[in-house]
XYZ file of C-alpha atoms in Angstrom:
673
model
C -5.549 62.218 26.697
C -5.802 66.000 26.947
C -8.601 65.622 29.537
C -6.492 63.180 31.555
C -3.392 65.392 31.658
C -5.396 68.556 32.327
C -6.864 66.843 35.408
C -3.509 65.453 36.563
C -1.750 68.835 36.558
C -4.807 70.926 37.509
C -5.249 69.269 40.897
C -1.820 70.411 42.101
C -2.699 74.114 41.930
C -5.928 73.375 43.831
C -4.216 71.864 46.884
C -3.799 75.115 48.860
C -7.438 76.095 48.249
C -8.590 72.588 49.178
C -6.584 72.656 52.383
C -8.091 75.925 53.576
C -11.648 75.326 52.297
C -12.308 71.904 53.817
C -9.663 72.173 56.559
C -7.637 69.326 55.081
C -4.216 68.779 56.575
C -1.115 67.516 54.846
C -2.064 63.845 55.295
C -5.584 64.403 53.989
C -4.194 66.159 50.907
C -1.771 63.271 50.374
C -4.685 60.833 50.423
C -6.729 63.003 48.053
C -3.895 63.046 45.504
C -2.844 59.421 46.087
C -6.384 58.029 45.771
C -6.329 58.832 42.048
C -3.019 56.998 41.571
C -4.247 54.027 43.603
C -7.369 53.756 41.459
C -5.210 54.019 38.352
C -2.848 51.272 39.541
C -5.694 48.952 40.570
C -7.099 48.665 37.037
C -4.095 49.332 34.788
C -2.763 45.775 34.491
C -6.136 43.955 34.306
C -7.443 46.618 31.920
C -6.026 44.807 28.895
C -7.773 41.564 29.835
C -11.008 43.437 30.421
C -10.724 45.095 27.014
C -10.435 41.698 25.355
C -13.427 40.462 27.345
C -15.966 43.226 26.702
C -14.495 45.068 23.699
C -12.170 48.055 23.480
C -14.822 50.573 22.396
C -17.185 49.570 25.173
C -14.455 49.712 27.813
C -13.314 53.098 26.496
C -16.827 54.497 26.956
C -17.135 52.881 30.398
C -13.811 54.413 31.421
C -14.813 57.922 30.363
C -18.184 57.504 32.143
C -16.406 56.403 35.331
C -14.118 59.412 35.068
C -17.148 61.701 34.803
C -19.000 60.006 37.675
C -15.915 60.325 39.858
C -15.663 64.035 39.026
C -19.313 64.535 40.044
C -18.910 62.989 43.519
C -16.997 65.939 45.110
C -19.529 68.379 43.630
C -22.290 66.805 45.731
C -20.096 65.736 48.654
C -17.483 68.472 49.241
C -15.697 66.616 52.034
C -12.432 64.738 52.398
C -14.296 61.423 52.031
C -16.130 62.679 48.953
C -12.866 63.789 47.378
C -11.194 60.466 48.191
C -14.004 58.431 46.621
C -14.355 60.717 43.620
C -10.637 60.810 42.842
C -10.339 57.016 43.204
C -13.208 56.467 40.742
C -11.617 58.969 38.355
C -8.368 57.003 38.559
C -10.194 53.760 37.757
C -11.784 55.345 34.710
C -8.549 56.906 33.477
C -6.626 53.646 33.839
C -8.882 51.892 31.322
C -9.743 54.636 28.840
C -6.076 55.598 28.364
C -4.840 52.236 26.947
C -8.150 51.529 25.192
C -7.960 54.796 23.241
C -4.507 53.773 22.039
C -5.632 50.216 21.230
C -8.410 51.500 18.951
C -6.047 53.433 16.669
C -5.200 50.375 14.480
C -8.923 49.801 13.840
C -9.829 53.434 13.188
C -6.839 54.625 11.157
C -5.412 53.173 7.963
C -1.875 51.816 8.194
C -0.023 54.694 6.446
C -1.487 57.206 8.922
C -1.217 55.263 12.173
C 2.133 56.726 13.204
C 0.716 60.218 12.717
C -2.401 59.314 14.701
C -0.296 57.922 17.540
C 1.809 61.094 17.557
C -1.362 63.198 17.802
C -2.570 60.952 20.640
C 0.689 61.567 22.525
C 0.719 65.284 21.692
C -2.735 65.665 23.234
C -1.244 64.790 26.603
C 1.640 67.212 26.106
C -0.883 69.942 25.294
C -3.075 69.139 28.286
C -0.228 69.154 30.824
C 0.594 72.899 30.612
C -3.074 73.845 30.140
C -4.071 72.162 33.409
C -2.457 74.637 35.832
C -3.659 77.670 33.841
C -7.215 76.418 33.337
C -7.386 75.168 36.907
C -5.950 78.406 38.264
C -8.496 80.545 36.413
C -11.381 78.343 37.538
C -10.230 78.150 41.162
C -9.567 81.895 41.471
C -13.040 82.704 40.145
C -15.275 79.875 41.391
C -13.268 77.815 43.898
C -11.921 74.277 43.813
C -15.274 72.731 42.811
C -14.870 74.325 39.383
C -11.995 71.931 38.722
C -14.271 68.912 39.078
C -17.042 70.637 37.116
C -14.612 71.008 34.197
C -13.756 67.299 34.415
C -17.435 66.306 34.555
C -18.497 68.443 31.590
C -15.451 67.343 29.594
C -16.188 63.658 30.243
C -19.864 64.092 29.330
C -19.013 65.780 26.032
C -16.342 63.184 25.283
C -18.735 60.266 25.827
C -21.230 61.717 23.366
C -18.552 62.347 20.726
C -16.973 58.899 21.123
C -20.324 57.089 21.041
C -21.253 58.874 17.818
C -17.909 58.659 16.016
C -16.346 55.308 16.957
C -17.777 52.266 15.145
C -18.418 48.992 16.981
C -15.437 46.828 17.839
C -14.096 45.000 14.765
C -13.691 41.758 16.652
C -15.953 39.739 18.895
C -14.917 39.982 22.559
C -13.327 36.878 24.066
C -14.310 35.916 27.583
C -11.239 35.227 29.671
C -10.970 34.694 33.381
C -9.603 37.733 35.177
C -6.792 37.026 37.686
C -8.945 38.135 40.626
C -6.558 37.023 43.429
C -3.664 39.007 41.955
C -5.844 42.078 41.380
C -7.091 42.043 44.978
C -3.638 41.381 46.443
C -1.898 44.066 44.381
C -4.584 46.657 45.139
C -4.471 45.848 48.860
C -0.679 45.996 48.792
C -0.562 49.432 47.165
C -3.212 50.834 49.540
C -1.453 49.491 52.645
C 1.957 50.758 51.546
C 0.505 54.190 50.800
C -1.272 54.253 54.175
C 1.882 53.239 55.988
C 4.032 55.861 54.279
C 1.506 58.672 54.728
C 1.058 57.794 58.426
C 4.783 57.395 59.100
C 6.551 57.077 61.432
C 3.686 55.078 62.965
C 2.700 53.176 59.843
C 5.268 50.379 59.810
C 2.666 47.661 60.269
C 0.638 48.838 57.268
C 3.746 49.178 55.103
C 4.990 45.712 56.076
C 1.574 44.188 55.390
C 1.455 45.901 52.000
C 4.870 44.587 51.012
C 3.820 41.095 52.138
C 0.639 41.320 50.033
C 2.667 42.275 46.950
C 5.099 39.396 47.541
C 2.204 36.933 47.794
C 0.754 38.479 44.620
C 4.037 37.889 42.769
C 4.214 34.271 43.970
C 0.614 33.563 42.931
C 1.117 35.330 39.603
C 4.198 33.266 38.785
C 2.308 29.988 39.308
C -0.963 30.703 37.530
C -2.082 30.133 33.960
C -3.559 33.649 33.780
C -0.824 35.998 35.051
C -1.506 39.640 35.785
C 1.916 40.816 34.578
C 4.795 39.318 32.606
C 7.582 39.884 35.119
C 10.048 37.954 32.950
C 10.496 41.222 31.037
C 12.435 42.544 34.026
C 15.170 39.993 33.348
C 16.222 42.170 30.435
C 18.830 44.578 31.811
C 17.898 47.506 29.566
C 14.167 47.109 30.202
C 14.776 46.870 33.939
C 17.031 49.935 34.175
C 14.663 51.977 31.998
C 11.728 51.027 34.230
C 13.633 51.879 37.408
C 14.768 55.189 35.914
C 11.172 56.053 35.051
C 10.082 55.233 38.591
C 12.730 57.563 40.063
C 11.726 60.372 37.681
C 8.042 60.058 38.574
C 8.812 59.764 42.283
C 10.581 63.135 42.228
C 8.193 64.789 39.750
C 4.940 63.999 41.554
C 6.455 64.552 44.977
C 7.709 67.991 43.950
C 4.420 68.916 42.257
C 2.668 68.009 45.513
C 4.982 70.263 47.547
C 5.682 73.300 45.345
C 2.114 74.710 44.942
C 1.931 75.154 48.717
C 5.096 77.256 48.592
C 4.029 79.360 45.594
C 0.479 80.045 46.775
C 0.539 79.777 50.565
C 4.039 81.077 51.330
C 4.623 83.535 48.481
C 0.945 84.484 48.299
C 0.465 84.111 44.548
C -2.907 83.242 43.028
C -3.706 79.832 41.547
C -3.392 81.307 38.035
C 0.044 82.698 38.816
C 1.006 79.339 40.292
C -0.081 77.636 37.080
C 1.868 80.092 34.945
C 4.982 79.453 37.022
C 4.790 75.781 36.020
C 4.798 76.604 32.291
C 8.625 76.838 31.973
C 8.833 73.289 33.318
C 6.329 72.074 30.703
C 8.239 73.847 27.914
C 11.526 72.389 29.159
C 9.951 68.916 29.133
C 9.183 69.321 25.426
C 12.734 70.492 24.765
C 14.120 67.503 26.653
C 11.940 65.114 24.628
C 13.242 66.674 21.406
C 16.825 66.246 22.624
C 16.121 62.599 23.486
C 14.784 61.990 19.963
C 17.967 63.453 18.482
C 20.174 61.448 20.850
C 18.415 58.200 19.941
C 20.049 58.359 16.494
C 23.463 57.936 18.124
C 23.686 54.683 20.137
C 26.541 55.796 22.395
C 24.840 59.108 23.227
C 21.502 57.384 23.738
C 22.936 55.230 26.532
C 23.774 58.385 28.473
C 20.386 60.062 27.966
C 18.763 58.514 31.050
C 21.595 59.221 33.552
C 22.113 62.691 32.024
C 18.440 63.499 32.509
C 18.628 62.363 36.126
C 21.697 64.551 36.716
C 19.786 67.572 35.399
C 16.896 66.755 37.752
C 19.328 66.426 40.666
C 20.963 69.778 39.911
C 17.548 71.399 39.587
C 16.429 70.076 42.945
C 19.670 71.331 44.496
C 19.021 74.823 43.127
C 15.401 74.740 44.308
C 16.441 73.713 47.832
C 16.619 77.269 49.151
C 15.537 79.066 52.314
C 14.859 82.334 50.497
C 11.208 82.801 51.435
C 10.597 85.986 49.461
C 11.431 84.846 45.958
C 10.331 82.252 43.408
C 13.402 82.432 41.141
C 15.258 79.424 42.656
C 12.125 77.281 42.503
C 11.402 78.229 38.884
C 15.000 77.560 37.854
C 14.921 74.199 39.606
C 11.584 73.245 38.050
C 12.865 74.179 34.588
C 15.834 71.836 35.001
C 13.450 69.202 36.375
C 11.347 69.498 33.212
C 14.387 69.324 30.950
C 15.713 66.251 32.738
C 12.287 64.625 32.790
C 11.804 65.065 29.033
C 15.284 63.771 28.245
C 15.223 60.743 30.544
C 11.553 59.769 30.288
C 11.310 59.885 26.486
C 14.466 57.835 26.082
C 13.584 55.326 28.802
C 10.131 54.605 27.367
C 11.430 54.132 23.817
C 14.451 52.115 24.965
C 12.343 49.811 27.124
C 9.882 49.062 24.306
C 12.772 48.392 21.906
C 13.815 45.469 24.109
C 10.655 43.416 23.540
C 9.119 41.757 20.526
C 6.076 43.303 18.917
C 3.840 40.580 20.328
C 4.776 41.646 23.871
C 4.319 45.397 23.398
C 0.941 45.465 25.129
C 2.177 43.522 28.154
C 5.396 45.526 28.297
C 3.544 48.837 28.081
C 1.207 47.832 30.916
C 4.107 46.714 33.115
C 6.270 49.774 32.541
C 3.299 52.103 33.046
C 2.538 50.344 36.314
C 6.118 50.816 37.522
C 5.886 54.420 36.347
C 2.739 54.993 38.406
C 4.265 53.275 41.439
C 6.859 56.047 41.314
C 4.031 58.613 41.415
C 2.446 56.900 44.406
C 5.744 56.654 46.294
C 6.657 60.253 45.500
C 3.437 61.646 46.957
C 3.480 59.277 49.937
C 7.189 59.383 50.862
C 8.048 62.987 50.037
C 4.697 64.235 51.334
C 5.243 62.394 54.621
C 8.787 63.718 54.952
C 7.466 67.223 54.339
C 4.730 66.779 56.951
C 7.061 65.374 59.614
C 9.723 68.016 59.040
C 7.070 70.761 58.984
C 5.608 69.587 62.302
C 9.029 69.554 63.982
C 9.827 73.021 62.632
C 6.493 74.436 63.839
C 6.979 72.923 67.300
C 10.466 74.408 67.647
C 9.414 77.896 66.470
C 6.038 78.362 68.187
C 6.949 78.434 71.860
C 5.089 81.747 72.330
C 1.834 80.632 70.674
C -1.127 78.977 72.444
C -1.164 75.198 72.198
C -4.501 74.996 70.368
C -3.165 77.351 67.664
C 0.017 75.289 67.352
C -2.144 72.217 66.726
C -3.966 74.066 63.948
C -0.683 75.143 62.348
C 0.675 71.596 62.613
C -2.290 70.286 60.617
C -0.923 71.927 57.470
C -0.036 75.262 55.965
C -3.459 75.583 54.309
C -5.193 75.230 57.672
C -2.685 77.650 59.221
C -3.491 80.294 56.606
C -7.223 79.809 57.206
C -6.730 80.068 60.995
C -4.566 83.218 61.033
C -7.349 85.749 60.171
C -9.359 84.519 63.169
C -6.659 85.906 65.514
C -5.721 89.396 64.241
C -3.228 90.000 67.037
C -1.329 86.794 66.265
C -1.850 86.727 62.496
C 1.647 87.835 61.527
C 3.267 85.416 63.967
C 1.118 82.505 62.757
C 1.916 83.301 59.121
C 5.634 83.663 59.821
C 5.771 80.407 61.779
C 3.923 78.447 59.082
C 5.942 80.005 56.238
C 9.317 79.400 57.850
C 8.400 75.842 58.836
C 7.138 75.036 55.339
C 10.247 76.411 53.623
C 12.505 74.548 56.064
C 10.640 71.299 55.407
C 10.576 71.833 51.638
C 14.290 72.627 51.654
C 15.067 69.325 53.374
C 12.891 67.288 51.000
C 14.306 68.892 47.840
C 17.873 68.395 49.076
C 17.110 64.716 49.695
C 15.629 64.466 46.184
C 18.773 65.996 44.726
C 21.073 63.513 46.454
C 18.852 60.509 45.641
C 18.536 61.345 41.955
C 22.244 62.065 41.459
C 23.193 58.784 43.173
C 20.729 56.967 40.884
C 22.271 58.720 37.878
C 25.769 57.639 38.893
C 24.629 54.033 39.274
C 22.981 54.093 35.838
C 26.029 55.793 34.314
C 28.321 53.106 35.744
C 26.007 50.410 34.417
C 25.865 52.010 30.971
C 29.651 52.161 30.772
C 29.978 48.604 31.993
C 27.592 47.304 29.345
C 28.664 48.649 26.009
C 26.212 48.589 23.168
C 26.091 45.279 21.336
C 28.149 44.902 18.222
C 26.588 45.026 14.806
C 26.889 41.239 14.602
C 24.974 40.823 17.865
C 22.351 43.304 16.748
C 21.873 41.391 13.506
C 21.652 38.129 15.430
C 19.032 39.633 17.730
C 17.108 40.919 14.730
C 17.172 37.489 13.105
C 16.078 35.879 16.358
C 13.103 38.214 16.657
C 12.208 37.712 13.005
C 12.347 33.943 13.519
C 10.034 34.191 16.546
C 7.550 36.314 14.613
C 7.643 33.919 11.663
C 7.085 30.942 13.952
C 4.128 32.666 15.599
C 2.594 33.506 12.210
C 2.980 29.873 11.132
C 1.317 28.707 14.330
C -1.650 31.054 13.865
C -2.042 30.265 10.174
C -1.789 26.526 10.750
C -4.567 26.697 13.345
C -6.661 28.835 10.995
C -6.255 26.555 7.979
C -7.092 23.467 10.025
C -10.257 25.089 11.394
C -11.301 26.515 8.012
C -10.816 23.110 6.386
C -12.666 21.204 9.096
C -15.535 23.613 9.802
C -15.696 25.933 6.807
C -14.329 29.416 6.247
C -17.577 31.296 6.854
C -18.458 29.276 9.958
C -15.154 29.946 11.759
C -14.436 33.197 13.617
C -11.108 34.885 14.236
C -11.694 34.470 17.960
C -11.925 30.691 17.511
C -8.695 30.754 15.506
C -7.032 32.705 18.311
C -8.211 30.189 20.897
C -6.913 27.282 18.807
C -3.521 28.992 18.416
C -3.446 29.903 22.132
C -3.051 33.627 21.435
C -5.291 36.660 21.850
C -7.515 37.890 18.990
C -5.496 41.117 19.087
C -2.362 39.148 18.191
C -4.129 37.546 15.216
C -5.311 40.920 13.921
C -1.884 42.462 14.506
C -0.191 39.855 12.318
C -2.809 39.356 9.609
C -5.115 42.369 9.715
C -8.217 40.610 8.384
C -9.752 37.158 8.420
C -9.200 36.613 4.690
C -5.488 37.370 5.107
C -5.164 34.227 7.211
C -5.524 32.389 3.904
C -4.262 34.902 1.350
C -1.605 36.924 3.122
C 2.108 36.304 3.392
C 3.104 39.665 4.846
C 1.881 41.937 7.565
C 0.128 45.136 6.572
C 3.130 47.207 7.644
C 5.425 45.153 5.371
C 3.017 45.625 2.490
C 2.937 49.378 3.116
C 6.726 49.514 2.910
C 6.668 47.574 -0.342
C 3.984 49.833 -1.804
C 6.012 52.897 -0.853
C 9.109 51.465 -2.529
C 7.115 50.783 -5.690
C 5.427 54.188 -5.791
C 8.771 55.955 -5.346
C 10.352 53.961 -8.149
C 12.772 52.030 -5.939
C 12.423 48.856 -7.967
C 15.421 47.015 -6.559
C 14.252 47.695 -3.003
C 10.814 46.397 -3.930
C 12.358 43.303 -5.495
C 14.414 42.640 -2.373
C 11.395 43.024 -0.112
C 9.348 40.788 -2.350
C 12.012 38.073 -2.336
C 11.978 38.167 1.457
C 8.226 37.616 1.387
C 8.627 34.718 -0.979
C 11.081 33.066 1.373
C 8.266 33.051 3.925
C 5.906 31.489 1.395
C 8.383 28.843 0.343
C 8.934 27.810 3.958
C 5.283 26.789 4.347
C 4.510 23.073 4.247
C 3.327 21.977 0.804
C 0.252 20.306 2.296
C -0.798 23.570 3.936
C -0.347 25.439 0.653
C -2.576 22.851 -0.989
C -5.207 23.338 1.723
C -5.132 27.070 1.090
C -5.587 26.532 -2.636
C -8.629 24.356 -1.945
C -10.092 26.974 0.384
C -9.611 29.743 -2.177
C -11.115 27.779 -5.037
C -14.099 26.701 -2.938
C -14.808 30.070 -1.292
C -16.016 32.778 -3.709
C -15.189 35.531 -1.215
C -11.532 34.483 -1.105
C -11.274 33.937 -4.846
C -12.598 37.409 -5.627
C -10.304 38.984 -3.041
C -7.233 37.262 -4.483
C -8.138 38.250 -8.035
C -8.676 41.897 -7.026
C -5.417 42.078 -5.116
C -3.430 40.420 -7.882
C -4.810 42.797 -10.496
C -4.177 45.845 -8.309
C -0.590 44.943 -7.577
C 0.229 43.948 -11.132
C -1.040 47.326 -12.336
C 0.954 49.103 -9.634
C 4.214 47.373 -10.516
C 3.813 47.436 -14.288
C 5.237 50.962 -14.876
C 8.336 50.095 -12.893
C 9.234 46.749 -14.491
C 12.984 46.584 -15.279
C 13.998 46.362 -18.916
C 16.538 43.564 -18.519
C 15.361 40.120 -19.586
C 16.255 38.318 -16.371
C 14.605 40.836 -14.057
C 11.635 41.170 -16.397
C 11.057 37.430 -16.221
C 11.308 37.475 -12.458
C 8.852 40.372 -12.375
C 6.483 38.396 -14.560
C 6.836 35.463 -12.204
C 6.059 37.765 -9.296
C 2.794 38.719 -10.943
C 1.932 35.034 -11.265
C 2.239 34.589 -7.511
C 0.179 37.617 -6.585
C 2.961 40.088 -7.218
C 4.518 40.802 -3.887
C 1.318 41.537 -2.141
C 1.395 38.736 -0.360
C 2.046 36.931 -3.495
C 0.618 33.662 -2.651
C -0.915 31.892 -5.615
C -0.831 31.967 -9.397
C -4.320 32.474 -10.751
C -4.918 30.914 -14.201
C -6.526 33.121 -16.820
C -9.588 30.975 -17.353
C -13.266 31.779 -17.164
C -14.155 28.344 -15.828
C -13.726 26.938 -12.333
C -9.955 26.712 -11.691
C -8.360 23.298 -11.632
C -6.875 22.707 -8.181
C -4.131 20.464 -9.562
C -3.192 23.101 -12.120
C -3.047 25.736 -9.393
C -0.796 23.567 -7.259
C 1.527 22.870 -10.196
C 1.596 26.532 -11.202
C 2.307 27.547 -7.608
C 5.258 25.181 -7.300
C 6.747 26.191 -10.638
C 6.252 29.886 -9.937
C 8.256 29.579 -6.748
C 11.089 28.067 -8.745
C 10.888 30.844 -11.323
C 10.822 33.506 -8.666
C 13.962 32.232 -7.032
C 15.939 31.329 -10.151
C 14.794 33.905 -12.679
C 14.080 31.302 -15.384
C 11.185 31.460 -17.843
C 7.792 31.339 -16.037
C 5.361 28.604 -17.010
C 2.396 29.193 -19.244
C -0.814 29.324 -17.201
């Protein structure tokens, strides 16, 4: 993640040097930046399907390799075409290794430490973002823009070697699933055509219209196929939809501004790339502060609803401050960028968390892919729309101010400010006039774009604020009802998976059946099976998810006996709701499969020992605790295991199981084994 964010922010400080070195105009620079986003968008949604097909570890390594190969292309082909191809390949690689690195955390990190690992994963990006401009600035000032891609290439090469050595093979066998090729091709074509039309505006209406048509066809095809590319039904949820739209607006402004501002800092003000990178640090720090404020606001439901519109208001005010014609100073820009960072951290952190809170756990992967896609669409539109507005306004300003310059020089200036700065030294007598014309035109154009950003963002904030006030937070009763509904859906899904597993294990044998075959029979992905049960043996033994078990263990270890008892009773309710015939099938499987029998005995012993020091002294609770130990003591407490050295009697197990349930729920004397 650090490598990804370093690259994303590093390229912005390289734009002025790129423009002058390879004589790239504003449109060429837009394509160079946008090609990365287009590559990212092309593979982001199908990346999850591909990970299931070839394995998450393998796809992670492929993604990092692609990123490195893409970084190497401009080193050997330092042209606009080489940069376009290289950046697009880098985007493809980043779009798959980003989600795959997150997907591997559950397999590499034990449950109690997963939240910490995820936080470190996220923090790596936050660390890389401010390092990018500084590292890129140092490299560019000393060795030129190629050094930026050399850093990416070396970083990817080192990362591949570390990942290949440290990450074990995928814990599950890949499942071959048909990729939705028509939707992938249509969506990619749509994004490319829209970007081309916006960058080439005002003459790109045909491309833009064709791109929109391609996306509409993609949506129609996707809604009628058995293998959809995206679950667009998530957008029916008001809170998910508004969060996604808010994120798109934030990214539109952020990436558009980051495309524009380096040209002002380096080309107009004359600062070095390092200084330009350092000037972006206050924005990065403000982003962290805004994220912290969003985390605090999330604890207060009423305040949390205002976090997104408040963040947008801050961005709008910042863009208004930055919209200045003062050519000689950077203070307004830095103040505006700081408010942009603060608003981005506040709104983006809240919107992401709020959107994911609206969907069930089983849909988190799909929801994350969809919201990230919408997020990246904002990036693409920001670079294309705001970059085009800047270019058009810049051209008009140059034309109106250069009446005393030769026409061929005016054409050079119109290409872009980087080309203008490279052209000026060739004409010493006109150098000051060329510089002044380009500087004034660029500031005039930037001023117009930032003012438009300010108005757009504040209007969006007002719309979101009105919506938030019109839709008050649900009452506690509604929240509880929603919670019960989600719990019921999860329970039903677990029953469906377990039923398919037990039927297959009974018909074909436990050892002969794979988790992937269970997933296919239950019509879910293998990832969903592992998320709910953790291991293959838990399909037979387990009654609770690993996270539920961790909570119960924590309650026991901290001496919160009543909490542990309450959690355990909830687990038992799940057990008791299983069909008796299925329970009998599970008993048969356990008694006929040594691997399962040993696992159950080990788990029962471990949990009994863990709970023993905390057993209540009262007779009623003590009896219930003893009954809990008979049914595998809360761990999933599934079966009572008789204390015999001979092969267990299946009928005795079934009888003991039934009676233990009764004891557990009534608190009466447990049966003798």
